[in-house]
mmCIF file of C-alpha atoms in Angstrom:
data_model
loop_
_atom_site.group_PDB
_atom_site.id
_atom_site.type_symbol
_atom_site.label_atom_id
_atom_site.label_comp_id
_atom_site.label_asym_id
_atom_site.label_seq_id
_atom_site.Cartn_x
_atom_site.Cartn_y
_atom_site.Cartn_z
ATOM 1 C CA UNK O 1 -22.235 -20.887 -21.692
ATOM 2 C CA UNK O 2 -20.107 -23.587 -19.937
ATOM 3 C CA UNK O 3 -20.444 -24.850 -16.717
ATOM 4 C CA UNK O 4 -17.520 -23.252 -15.487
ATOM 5 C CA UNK O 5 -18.154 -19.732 -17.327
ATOM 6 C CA UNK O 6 -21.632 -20.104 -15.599
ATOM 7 C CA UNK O 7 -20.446 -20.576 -12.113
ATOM 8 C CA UNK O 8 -18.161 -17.664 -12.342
ATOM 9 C CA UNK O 9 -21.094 -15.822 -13.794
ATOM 10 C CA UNK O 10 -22.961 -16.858 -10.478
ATOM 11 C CA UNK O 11 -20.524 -16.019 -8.504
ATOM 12 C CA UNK O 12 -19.866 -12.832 -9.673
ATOM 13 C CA UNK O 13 -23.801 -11.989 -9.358
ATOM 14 C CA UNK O 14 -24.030 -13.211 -6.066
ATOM 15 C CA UNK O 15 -24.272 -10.657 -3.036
ATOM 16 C CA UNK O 16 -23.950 -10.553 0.738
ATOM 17 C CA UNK O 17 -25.807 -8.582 3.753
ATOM 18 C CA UNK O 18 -23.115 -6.900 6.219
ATOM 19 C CA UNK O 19 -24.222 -9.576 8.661
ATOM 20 C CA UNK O 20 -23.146 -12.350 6.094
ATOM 21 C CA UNK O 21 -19.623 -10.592 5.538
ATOM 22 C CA UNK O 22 -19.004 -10.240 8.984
ATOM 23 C CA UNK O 23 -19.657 -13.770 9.499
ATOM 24 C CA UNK O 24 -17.577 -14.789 6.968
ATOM 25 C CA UNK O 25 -14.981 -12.352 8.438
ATOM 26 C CA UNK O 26 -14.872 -13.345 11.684
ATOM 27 C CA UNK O 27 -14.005 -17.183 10.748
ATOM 28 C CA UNK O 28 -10.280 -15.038 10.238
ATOM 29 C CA UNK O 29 -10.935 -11.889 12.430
ATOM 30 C CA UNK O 30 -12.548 -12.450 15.126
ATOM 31 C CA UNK O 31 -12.409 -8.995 16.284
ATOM 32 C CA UNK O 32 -13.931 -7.634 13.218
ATOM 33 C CA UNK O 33 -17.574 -5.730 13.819
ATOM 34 C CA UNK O 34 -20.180 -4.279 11.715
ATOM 35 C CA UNK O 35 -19.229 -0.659 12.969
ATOM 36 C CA UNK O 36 -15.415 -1.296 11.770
ATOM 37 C CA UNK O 37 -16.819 -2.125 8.067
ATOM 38 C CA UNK O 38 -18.893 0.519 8.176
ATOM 39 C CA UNK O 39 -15.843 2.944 9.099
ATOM 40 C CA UNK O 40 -13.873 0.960 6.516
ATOM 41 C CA UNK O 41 -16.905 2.182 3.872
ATOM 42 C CA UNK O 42 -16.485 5.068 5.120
ATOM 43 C CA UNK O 43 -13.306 5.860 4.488
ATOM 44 C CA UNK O 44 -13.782 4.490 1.118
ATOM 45 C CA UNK O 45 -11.912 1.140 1.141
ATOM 46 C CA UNK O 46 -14.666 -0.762 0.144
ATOM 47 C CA UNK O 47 -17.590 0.365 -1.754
ATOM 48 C CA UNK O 48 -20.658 -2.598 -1.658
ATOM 49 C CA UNK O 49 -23.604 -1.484 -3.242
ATOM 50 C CA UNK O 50 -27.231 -0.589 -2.219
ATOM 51 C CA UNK O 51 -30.462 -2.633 -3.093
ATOM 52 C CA UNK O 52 -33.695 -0.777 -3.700
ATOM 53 C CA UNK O 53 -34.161 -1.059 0.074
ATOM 54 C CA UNK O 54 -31.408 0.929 0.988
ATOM 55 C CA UNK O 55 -29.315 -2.090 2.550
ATOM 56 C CA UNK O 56 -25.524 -2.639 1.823
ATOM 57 C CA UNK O 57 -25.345 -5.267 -0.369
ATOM 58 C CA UNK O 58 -20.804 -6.565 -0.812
ATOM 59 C CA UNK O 59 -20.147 -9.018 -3.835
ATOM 60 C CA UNK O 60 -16.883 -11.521 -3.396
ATOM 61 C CA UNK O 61 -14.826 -8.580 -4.647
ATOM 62 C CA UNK O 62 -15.711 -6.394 -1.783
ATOM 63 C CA UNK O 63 -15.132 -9.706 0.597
ATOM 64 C CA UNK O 64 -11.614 -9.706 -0.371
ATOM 65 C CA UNK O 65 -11.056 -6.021 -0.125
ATOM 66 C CA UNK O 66 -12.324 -6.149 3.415
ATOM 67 C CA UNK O 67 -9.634 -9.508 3.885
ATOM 68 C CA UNK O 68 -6.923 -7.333 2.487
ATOM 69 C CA UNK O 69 -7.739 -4.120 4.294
ATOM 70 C CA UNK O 70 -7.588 -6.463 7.777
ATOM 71 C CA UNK O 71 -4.185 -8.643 7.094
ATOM 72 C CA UNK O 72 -2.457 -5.157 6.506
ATOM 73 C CA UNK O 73 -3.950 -3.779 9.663
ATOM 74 C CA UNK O 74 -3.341 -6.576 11.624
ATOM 75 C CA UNK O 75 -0.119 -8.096 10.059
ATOM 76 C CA UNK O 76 2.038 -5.185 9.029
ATOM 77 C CA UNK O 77 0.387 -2.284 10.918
ATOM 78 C CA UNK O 78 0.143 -0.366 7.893
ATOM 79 C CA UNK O 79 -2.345 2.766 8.062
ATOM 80 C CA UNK O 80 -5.354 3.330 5.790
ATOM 81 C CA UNK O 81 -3.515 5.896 3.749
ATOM 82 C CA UNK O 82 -0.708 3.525 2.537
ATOM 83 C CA UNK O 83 -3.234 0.737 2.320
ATOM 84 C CA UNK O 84 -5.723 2.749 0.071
ATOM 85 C CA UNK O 85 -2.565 3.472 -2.224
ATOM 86 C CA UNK O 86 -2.205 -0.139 -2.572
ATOM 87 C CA UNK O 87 -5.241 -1.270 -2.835
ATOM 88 C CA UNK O 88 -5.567 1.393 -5.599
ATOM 89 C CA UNK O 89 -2.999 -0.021 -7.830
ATOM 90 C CA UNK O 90 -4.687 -3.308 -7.356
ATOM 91 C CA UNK O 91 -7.540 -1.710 -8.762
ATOM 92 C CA UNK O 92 -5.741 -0.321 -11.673
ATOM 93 C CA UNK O 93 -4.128 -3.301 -12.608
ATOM 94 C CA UNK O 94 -6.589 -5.969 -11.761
ATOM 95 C CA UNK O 95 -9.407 -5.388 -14.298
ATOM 96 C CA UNK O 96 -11.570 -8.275 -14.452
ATOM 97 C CA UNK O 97 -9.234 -10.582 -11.815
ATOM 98 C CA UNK O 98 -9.907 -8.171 -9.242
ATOM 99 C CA UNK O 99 -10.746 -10.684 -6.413
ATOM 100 C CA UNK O 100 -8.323 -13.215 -7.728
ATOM 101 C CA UNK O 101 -5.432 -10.544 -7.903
ATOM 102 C CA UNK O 102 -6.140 -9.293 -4.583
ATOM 103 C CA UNK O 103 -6.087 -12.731 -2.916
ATOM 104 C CA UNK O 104 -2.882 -13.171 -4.333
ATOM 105 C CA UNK O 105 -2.013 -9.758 -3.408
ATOM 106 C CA UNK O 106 -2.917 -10.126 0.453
ATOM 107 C CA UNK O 107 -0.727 -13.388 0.222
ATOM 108 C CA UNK O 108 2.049 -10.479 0.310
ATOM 109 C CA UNK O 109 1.298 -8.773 3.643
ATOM 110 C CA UNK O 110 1.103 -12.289 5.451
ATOM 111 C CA UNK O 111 2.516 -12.586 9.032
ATOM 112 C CA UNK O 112 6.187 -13.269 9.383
ATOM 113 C CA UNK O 113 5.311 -16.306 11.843
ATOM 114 C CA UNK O 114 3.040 -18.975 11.740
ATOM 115 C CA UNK O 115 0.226 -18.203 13.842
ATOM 116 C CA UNK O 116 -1.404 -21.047 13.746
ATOM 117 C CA UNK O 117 -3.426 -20.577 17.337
ATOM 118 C CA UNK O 118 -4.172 -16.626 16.285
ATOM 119 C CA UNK O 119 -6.276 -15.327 19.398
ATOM 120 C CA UNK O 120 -5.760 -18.290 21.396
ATOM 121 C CA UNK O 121 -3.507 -17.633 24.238
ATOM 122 C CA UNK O 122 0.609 -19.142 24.330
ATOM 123 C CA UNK O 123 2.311 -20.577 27.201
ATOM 124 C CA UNK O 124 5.752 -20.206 28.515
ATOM 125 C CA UNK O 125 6.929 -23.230 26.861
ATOM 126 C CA UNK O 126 5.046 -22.897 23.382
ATOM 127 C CA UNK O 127 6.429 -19.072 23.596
ATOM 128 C CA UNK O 128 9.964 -20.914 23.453
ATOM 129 C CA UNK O 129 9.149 -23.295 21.137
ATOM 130 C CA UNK O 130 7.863 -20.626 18.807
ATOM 131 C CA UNK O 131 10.669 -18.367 18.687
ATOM 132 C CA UNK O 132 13.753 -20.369 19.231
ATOM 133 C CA UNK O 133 14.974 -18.993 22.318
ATOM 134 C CA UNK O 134 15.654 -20.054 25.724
ATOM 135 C CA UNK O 135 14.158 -19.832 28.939
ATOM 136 C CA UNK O 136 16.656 -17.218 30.049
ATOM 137 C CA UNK O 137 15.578 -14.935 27.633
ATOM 138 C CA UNK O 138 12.389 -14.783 28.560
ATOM 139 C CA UNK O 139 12.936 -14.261 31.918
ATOM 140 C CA UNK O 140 15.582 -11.326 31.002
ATOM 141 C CA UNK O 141 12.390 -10.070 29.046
ATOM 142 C CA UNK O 142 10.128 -10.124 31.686
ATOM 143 C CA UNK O 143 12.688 -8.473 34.481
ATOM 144 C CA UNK O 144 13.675 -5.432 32.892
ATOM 145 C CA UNK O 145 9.946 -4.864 31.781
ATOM 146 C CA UNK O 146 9.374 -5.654 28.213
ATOM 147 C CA UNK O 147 7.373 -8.928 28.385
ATOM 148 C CA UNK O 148 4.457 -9.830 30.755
ATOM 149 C CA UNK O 149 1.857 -12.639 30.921
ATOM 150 C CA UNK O 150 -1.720 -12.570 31.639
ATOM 151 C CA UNK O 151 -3.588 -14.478 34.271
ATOM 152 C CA UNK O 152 -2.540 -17.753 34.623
ATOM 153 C CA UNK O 153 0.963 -17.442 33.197
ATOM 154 C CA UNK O 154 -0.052 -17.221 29.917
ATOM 155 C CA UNK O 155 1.147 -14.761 27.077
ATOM 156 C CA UNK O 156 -0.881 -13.351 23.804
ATOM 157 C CA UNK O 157 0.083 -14.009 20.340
ATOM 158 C CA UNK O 158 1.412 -10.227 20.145
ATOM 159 C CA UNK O 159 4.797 -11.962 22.779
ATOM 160 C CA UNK O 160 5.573 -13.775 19.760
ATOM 161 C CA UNK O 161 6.374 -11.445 17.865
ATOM 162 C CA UNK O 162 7.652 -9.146 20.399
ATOM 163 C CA UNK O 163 10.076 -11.451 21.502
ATOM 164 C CA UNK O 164 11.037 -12.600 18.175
ATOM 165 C CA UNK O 165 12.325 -8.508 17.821
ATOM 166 C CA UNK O 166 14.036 -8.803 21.249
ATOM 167 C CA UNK O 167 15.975 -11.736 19.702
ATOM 168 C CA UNK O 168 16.904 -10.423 16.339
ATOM 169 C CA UNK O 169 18.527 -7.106 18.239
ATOM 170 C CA UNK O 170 19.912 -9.546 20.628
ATOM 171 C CA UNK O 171 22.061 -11.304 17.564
ATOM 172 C CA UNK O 172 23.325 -7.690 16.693
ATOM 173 C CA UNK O 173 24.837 -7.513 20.283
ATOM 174 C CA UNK O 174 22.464 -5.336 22.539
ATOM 175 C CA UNK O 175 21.273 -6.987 25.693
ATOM 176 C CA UNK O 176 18.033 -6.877 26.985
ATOM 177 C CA UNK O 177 18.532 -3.625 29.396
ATOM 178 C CA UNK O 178 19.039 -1.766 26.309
ATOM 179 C CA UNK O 179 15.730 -2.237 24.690
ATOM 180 C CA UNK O 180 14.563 -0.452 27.727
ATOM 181 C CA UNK O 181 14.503 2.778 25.761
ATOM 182 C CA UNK O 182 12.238 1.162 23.927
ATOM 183 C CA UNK O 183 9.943 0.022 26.026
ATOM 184 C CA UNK O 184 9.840 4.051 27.908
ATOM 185 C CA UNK O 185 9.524 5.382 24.314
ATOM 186 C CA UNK O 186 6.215 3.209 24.157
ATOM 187 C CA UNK O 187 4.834 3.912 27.345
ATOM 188 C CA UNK O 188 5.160 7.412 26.438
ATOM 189 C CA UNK O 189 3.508 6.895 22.740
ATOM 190 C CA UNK O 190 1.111 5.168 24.271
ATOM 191 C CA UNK O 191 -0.048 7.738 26.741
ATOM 192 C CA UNK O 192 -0.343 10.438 23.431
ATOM 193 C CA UNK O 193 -2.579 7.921 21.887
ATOM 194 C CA UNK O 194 -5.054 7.435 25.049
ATOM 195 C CA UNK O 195 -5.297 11.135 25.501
ATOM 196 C CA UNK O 196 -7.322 11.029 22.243
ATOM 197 C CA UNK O 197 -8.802 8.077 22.240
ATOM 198 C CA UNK O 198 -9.848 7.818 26.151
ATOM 199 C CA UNK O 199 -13.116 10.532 25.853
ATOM 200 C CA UNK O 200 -13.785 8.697 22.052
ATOM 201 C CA UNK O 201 -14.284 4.897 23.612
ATOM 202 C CA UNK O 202 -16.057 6.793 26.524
ATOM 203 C CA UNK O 203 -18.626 8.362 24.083
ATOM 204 C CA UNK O 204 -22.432 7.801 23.506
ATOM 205 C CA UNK O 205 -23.625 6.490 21.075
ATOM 206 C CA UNK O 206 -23.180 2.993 18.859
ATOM 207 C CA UNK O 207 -19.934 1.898 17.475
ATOM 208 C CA UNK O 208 -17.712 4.698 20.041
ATOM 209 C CA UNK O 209 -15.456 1.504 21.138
ATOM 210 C CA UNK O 210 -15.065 0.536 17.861
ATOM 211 C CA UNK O 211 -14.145 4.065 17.020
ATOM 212 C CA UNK O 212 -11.965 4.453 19.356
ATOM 213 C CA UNK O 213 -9.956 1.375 18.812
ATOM 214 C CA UNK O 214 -9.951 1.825 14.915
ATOM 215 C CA UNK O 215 -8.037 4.863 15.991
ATOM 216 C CA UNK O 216 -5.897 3.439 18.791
ATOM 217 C CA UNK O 217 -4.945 1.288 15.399
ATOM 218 C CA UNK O 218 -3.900 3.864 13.056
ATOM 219 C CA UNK O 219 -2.257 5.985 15.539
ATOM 220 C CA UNK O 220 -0.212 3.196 16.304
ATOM 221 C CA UNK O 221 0.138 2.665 12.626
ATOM 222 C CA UNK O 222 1.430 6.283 11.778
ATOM 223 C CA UNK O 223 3.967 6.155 15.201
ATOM 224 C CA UNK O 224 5.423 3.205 13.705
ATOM 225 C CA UNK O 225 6.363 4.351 10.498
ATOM 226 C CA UNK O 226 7.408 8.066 11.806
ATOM 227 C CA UNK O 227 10.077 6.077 14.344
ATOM 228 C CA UNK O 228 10.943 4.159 11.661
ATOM 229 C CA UNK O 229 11.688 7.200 9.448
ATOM 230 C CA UNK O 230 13.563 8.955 12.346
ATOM 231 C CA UNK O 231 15.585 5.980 13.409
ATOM 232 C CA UNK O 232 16.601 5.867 9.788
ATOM 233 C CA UNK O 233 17.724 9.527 9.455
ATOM 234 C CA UNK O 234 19.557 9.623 12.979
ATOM 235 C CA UNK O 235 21.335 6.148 11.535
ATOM 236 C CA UNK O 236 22.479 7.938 8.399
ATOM 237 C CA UNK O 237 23.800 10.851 10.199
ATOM 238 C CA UNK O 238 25.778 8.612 12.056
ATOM 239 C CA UNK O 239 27.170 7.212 8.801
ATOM 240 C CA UNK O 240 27.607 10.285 7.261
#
């Protein structure tokens, strides 16, 4: 065997403990818990096997499956039933490239922005810098209610994207009062979701926050893709 056919031998023997995974995780996620891969097992997204002792035991292949599973959480917002679909075809065309092929295939669902400083918090000015727009906008933003910073002044890395939205509907000629309706039509959403999710993240037991916030996430998921797919229908019965 050759030195190279032997290391990918190795590495294809070698195995991890959840607590391993999740440290190797967090380096990208930071948010990322033992309690959400469980849920992710679960579900059936990722399927490590057991050793004789009856612990979890995730190859590189099952590594990558988690890293896909998270970018299309985190960066698209897509929910577990789309993503198993995917991740599914990756299985059935992968065959024996399966963590190469899905590295390549997570390279796919990447953000559209640079986040360079993902977690870290964004000032006024870098919030400018980031998404091209002026100071006016923001301000416009922040009066009629769609943008607001934390202590200190400073915004999350979710503003960025938010306002980069705000300025792409801005280029198609509606001003910032008009993405009110958006804004009420979140508040609203919102307020569904934490009916369900309030008594969950109030529960006993282990793992209910992370519970409840896996399903704050596909919730949100779903809403997204049903407004999407009635914006699109009242849009082509305008057209028709």
């Amino acid at each position: 065997m050759t030195s190279s056919a032997a290391r990918a031998s190795a590495a294809s023997d070698r195995t991890m403990s959840i607590g391993a995974v999740l440290a190797v995780l967090r380096e990208e996620f930071p948010d990322v818990t033992i309690s959400k891969i469980r849920f992710l097992e679960t579900e059936g997204l990722v399927t490590p096997d057991r050793a004789p002792s009856g612990y979890r035991r995730f190859s590189d292949q099952d590594c990558e499956r988690l890293r896909f599973v998270l970018t299309a959480q985190r960066d698209r917002y897509l929910p577990l039933k789309v993503i198993r679909e995917q991740l599914d075809e990756i299985d059935a065309a992968a065959g024996g490239a399966g963590p190469r092929l899905l590295s390549s295939a997570r390279s796919a669902v990447a953000p559209a922005t640079d986040f360079s400083s993902r977690g870290g918090r964004v000032d006024r000015e870098t919030l400018i810098e980031r998404t091209g727009v002026d100071s006016a906008f923001i301000s416009e933003l922040v009066r009629n209610g769609l943008l607001s910073a934390g202590p200190g002044g400073f915004f999350d890395e979710d503003a960025v994207r938010l306002v980069e939205a705000a300025a792409a509907l801005a280029n198609f000629g509606l001003e910032t009062r008009h993405l009110r309706a958006f804004k009420v039509s979140a508040d609203r959403e919102a307020g569904l979701v934490a009916q369900i999710a309030g008594p969950i993240a109030k529960g006993k037991g282990t793992g209910a926050r992370d519970r409840a916030e896996e399903l704050v996430r596909e919730m949100a998921a779903l809403s997204v893709t049903l407004h999407t797919q009635l914006v699109k229908a009242a849009v082509r019965g305008v057209l028709d």
